[in-house]
Amino acid sequence: MYLNPRGSTSYGEEFADLIHHDYPNNDYGDLMSGVDAVLGRGYIDAQRLFVTGGSGGGVLTAWIVGHTDRFRAAVRRQAGDQLASFVLTGDLTNYFYRYWFEVFLGTTSSRIGSVRRSPTWAMCTRRPCS
């Protein structure tokens, strides 16, 4: 199942900006509503759910397994969820520093929380994996 939560570009700039300095957060509810809708139709087995995502979707995957135990497994790819590390080592440091770093100064380096609820495999393309 592929969903189109708030923050995607397919519904225009205003829809895409709904996650501006608030990611991940409410888009989690969008995704869980989609899962609930498909479960309600009987298309999938609630005991065999799996979640995955790359980049921003990898951040959201970590957020999901940190906030619910309904998924049996997860794979997060190229996720920049350790924001201080991501900002300072990413490809666009000058952009990300202005956009993200000041928002998270004085907070923990991650908004993700615990990922201990589901077996989670983190994939990255370089070492160390953030």
Tab-separated table of C-alpha atoms in Angstrom:
chain	number	residue	atom	x	y	z
A	1	MET	CA	0.000	0.000	0.000
A	2	TYR	CA	1.342	3.427	-0.941
A	3	LEU	CA	-0.191	6.500	0.641
A	4	ASN	CA	0.034	10.199	-0.053
A	5	PRO	CA	0.261	11.880	3.386
A	6	ARG	CA	0.421	15.590	4.015
A	7	GLY	CA	3.736	17.027	2.966
A	8	SER	CA	3.810	15.401	-0.448
A	9	THR	CA	3.872	17.639	-3.503
A	10	SER	CA	0.982	16.110	-5.424
A	11	TYR	CA	-1.673	18.435	-3.947
A	12	GLY	CA	0.227	21.675	-4.339
A	13	GLU	CA	2.479	23.907	-2.291
A	14	GLU	CA	0.099	24.516	0.627
A	15	PHE	CA	-0.393	20.768	1.149
A	16	ALA	CA	3.362	20.177	0.915
A	17	ASP	CA	4.054	22.909	3.479
A	18	LEU	CA	1.820	21.290	6.126
A	19	ILE	CA	4.899	19.503	7.525
A	20	HIS	CA	7.163	22.558	7.486
A	21	HIS	CA	9.172	22.367	10.741
A	22	ASP	CA	6.696	19.724	11.957
A	23	TYR	CA	7.994	16.457	10.520
A	24	PRO	CA	7.316	13.783	11.393
A	25	ASN	CA	4.101	14.387	13.297
A	26	ASN	CA	0.592	14.661	11.840
A	27	ASP	CA	1.512	12.717	8.707
A	28	TYR	CA	1.770	9.676	11.003
A	29	GLY	CA	-1.987	9.954	11.585
A	30	ASP	CA	-2.553	10.170	7.836
A	31	LEU	CA	-0.668	6.920	7.324
A	32	MET	CA	-2.337	5.079	10.199
A	33	SER	CA	-5.765	6.145	8.881
A	34	GLY	CA	-4.847	4.609	5.537
A	35	VAL	CA	-3.728	1.371	7.203
A	36	ASP	CA	-6.971	1.274	9.192
A	37	ALA	CA	-9.037	1.789	6.020
A	38	VAL	CA	-7.334	-1.097	4.222
A	39	LEU	CA	-7.579	-3.327	7.310
A	40	GLY	CA	-11.289	-2.518	7.499
A	41	ARG	CA	-11.761	-3.850	3.968
A	42	GLY	CA	-10.122	-7.165	4.861
A	43	TYR	CA	-7.371	-6.877	2.240
A	44	ILE	CA	-4.470	-7.354	4.625
A	45	ASP	CA	-3.664	-9.369	7.750
A	46	ALA	CA	-3.316	-7.118	10.814
A	47	GLN	CA	-0.889	-9.623	12.340
A	48	ARG	CA	1.540	-9.441	9.415
A	49	LEU	CA	2.070	-5.718	8.817
A	50	PHE	CA	5.448	-4.397	7.626
A	51	VAL	CA	6.528	-0.789	7.124
A	52	THR	CA	9.386	0.676	5.095
A	53	GLY	CA	10.565	4.002	3.769
A	54	GLY	CA	13.596	5.794	2.421
A	55	SER	CA	14.924	9.279	3.151
A	56	GLY	CA	11.993	11.209	4.641
A	57	GLY	CA	10.026	7.962	4.548
A	58	GLY	CA	12.833	6.350	6.550
A	59	VAL	CA	12.461	9.055	9.182
A	60	LEU	CA	8.722	8.441	9.214
A	61	THR	CA	9.273	4.660	9.437
A	62	ALA	CA	11.317	5.155	12.595
A	63	TRP	CA	8.621	7.495	13.948
A	64	ILE	CA	5.937	4.887	13.208
A	65	VAL	CA	7.638	2.026	15.057
A	66	GLY	CA	8.405	4.398	17.902
A	67	HIS	CA	4.710	5.194	18.306
A	68	THR	CA	2.899	1.928	17.626
A	69	ASP	CA	3.544	-1.785	17.961
A	70	ARG	CA	1.202	-2.866	15.178
A	71	PHE	CA	3.998	-3.621	12.662
A	72	ARG	CA	5.934	-6.890	12.901
A	73	ALA	CA	8.981	-5.497	11.119
A	74	ALA	CA	10.370	-2.311	9.583
A	75	VAL	CA	13.123	-1.262	7.188
A	76	ARG	CA	14.297	2.341	7.180
A	77	ARG	CA	16.583	3.414	4.358
A	78	GLN	CA	18.796	6.504	4.125
A	79	ALA	CA	16.924	8.137	6.987
A	80	GLY	CA	18.312	11.416	8.318
A	81	ASP	CA	16.618	11.089	11.687
A	82	GLN	CA	19.633	12.040	13.791
A	83	LEU	CA	19.208	15.638	12.764
A	84	ALA	CA	22.442	17.131	14.095
A	85	SER	CA	24.455	14.427	12.317
A	86	PHE	CA	22.328	14.706	9.187
A	87	VAL	CA	22.650	18.477	8.967
A	88	LEU	CA	26.390	18.547	9.556
A	89	THR	CA	27.315	15.618	7.273
A	90	GLY	CA	24.659	15.786	4.539
A	91	ASP	CA	25.169	16.743	0.923
A	92	LEU	CA	23.502	20.147	1.363
A	93	THR	CA	24.854	21.258	4.738
A	94	ASN	CA	24.461	24.978	3.999
A	95	TYR	CA	20.782	24.539	3.153
A	96	PHE	CA	19.926	22.095	5.923
A	97	TYR	CA	21.741	24.145	8.546
A	98	ARG	CA	19.556	27.172	7.835
A	99	TYR	CA	16.383	25.150	7.461
A	100	TRP	CA	16.583	22.532	10.226
A	101	PHE	CA	19.433	22.996	12.665
A	102	GLU	CA	18.222	26.120	14.446
A	103	VAL	CA	14.809	24.520	14.978
A	104	PHE	CA	16.336	21.647	16.906
A	105	LEU	CA	19.025	23.456	18.891
A	106	GLY	CA	18.399	22.841	22.556
A	107	THR	CA	16.437	19.658	21.864
A	108	THR	CA	17.521	16.067	21.466
A	109	SER	CA	19.174	15.236	18.177
A	110	SER	CA	16.252	13.029	17.193
A	111	ARG	CA	12.464	13.385	17.345
A	112	ILE	CA	12.038	9.692	16.628
A	113	GLY	CA	11.963	8.186	20.097
A	114	SER	CA	12.131	4.481	20.736
A	115	VAL	CA	12.377	2.054	17.848
A	116	ARG	CA	12.390	-1.010	20.087
A	117	ARG	CA	8.768	-2.002	19.416
A	118	SER	CA	9.333	-3.721	16.052
A	119	PRO	CA	12.410	-5.391	14.599
A	120	THR	CA	13.914	-2.554	12.569
A	121	TRP	CA	16.615	-2.923	9.957
A	122	ALA	CA	18.436	0.299	9.113
A	123	MET	CA	19.978	0.473	5.643
A	124	CYS	CA	22.424	3.143	4.547
A	125	THR	CA	24.806	3.655	1.695
A	126	ARG	CA	27.790	4.965	3.621
A	127	ARG	CA	29.344	4.573	7.061
A	128	PRO	CA	28.506	5.575	9.707
A	129	CYS	CA	24.790	5.135	9.203
A	130	SER	CA	22.898	7.936	10.976
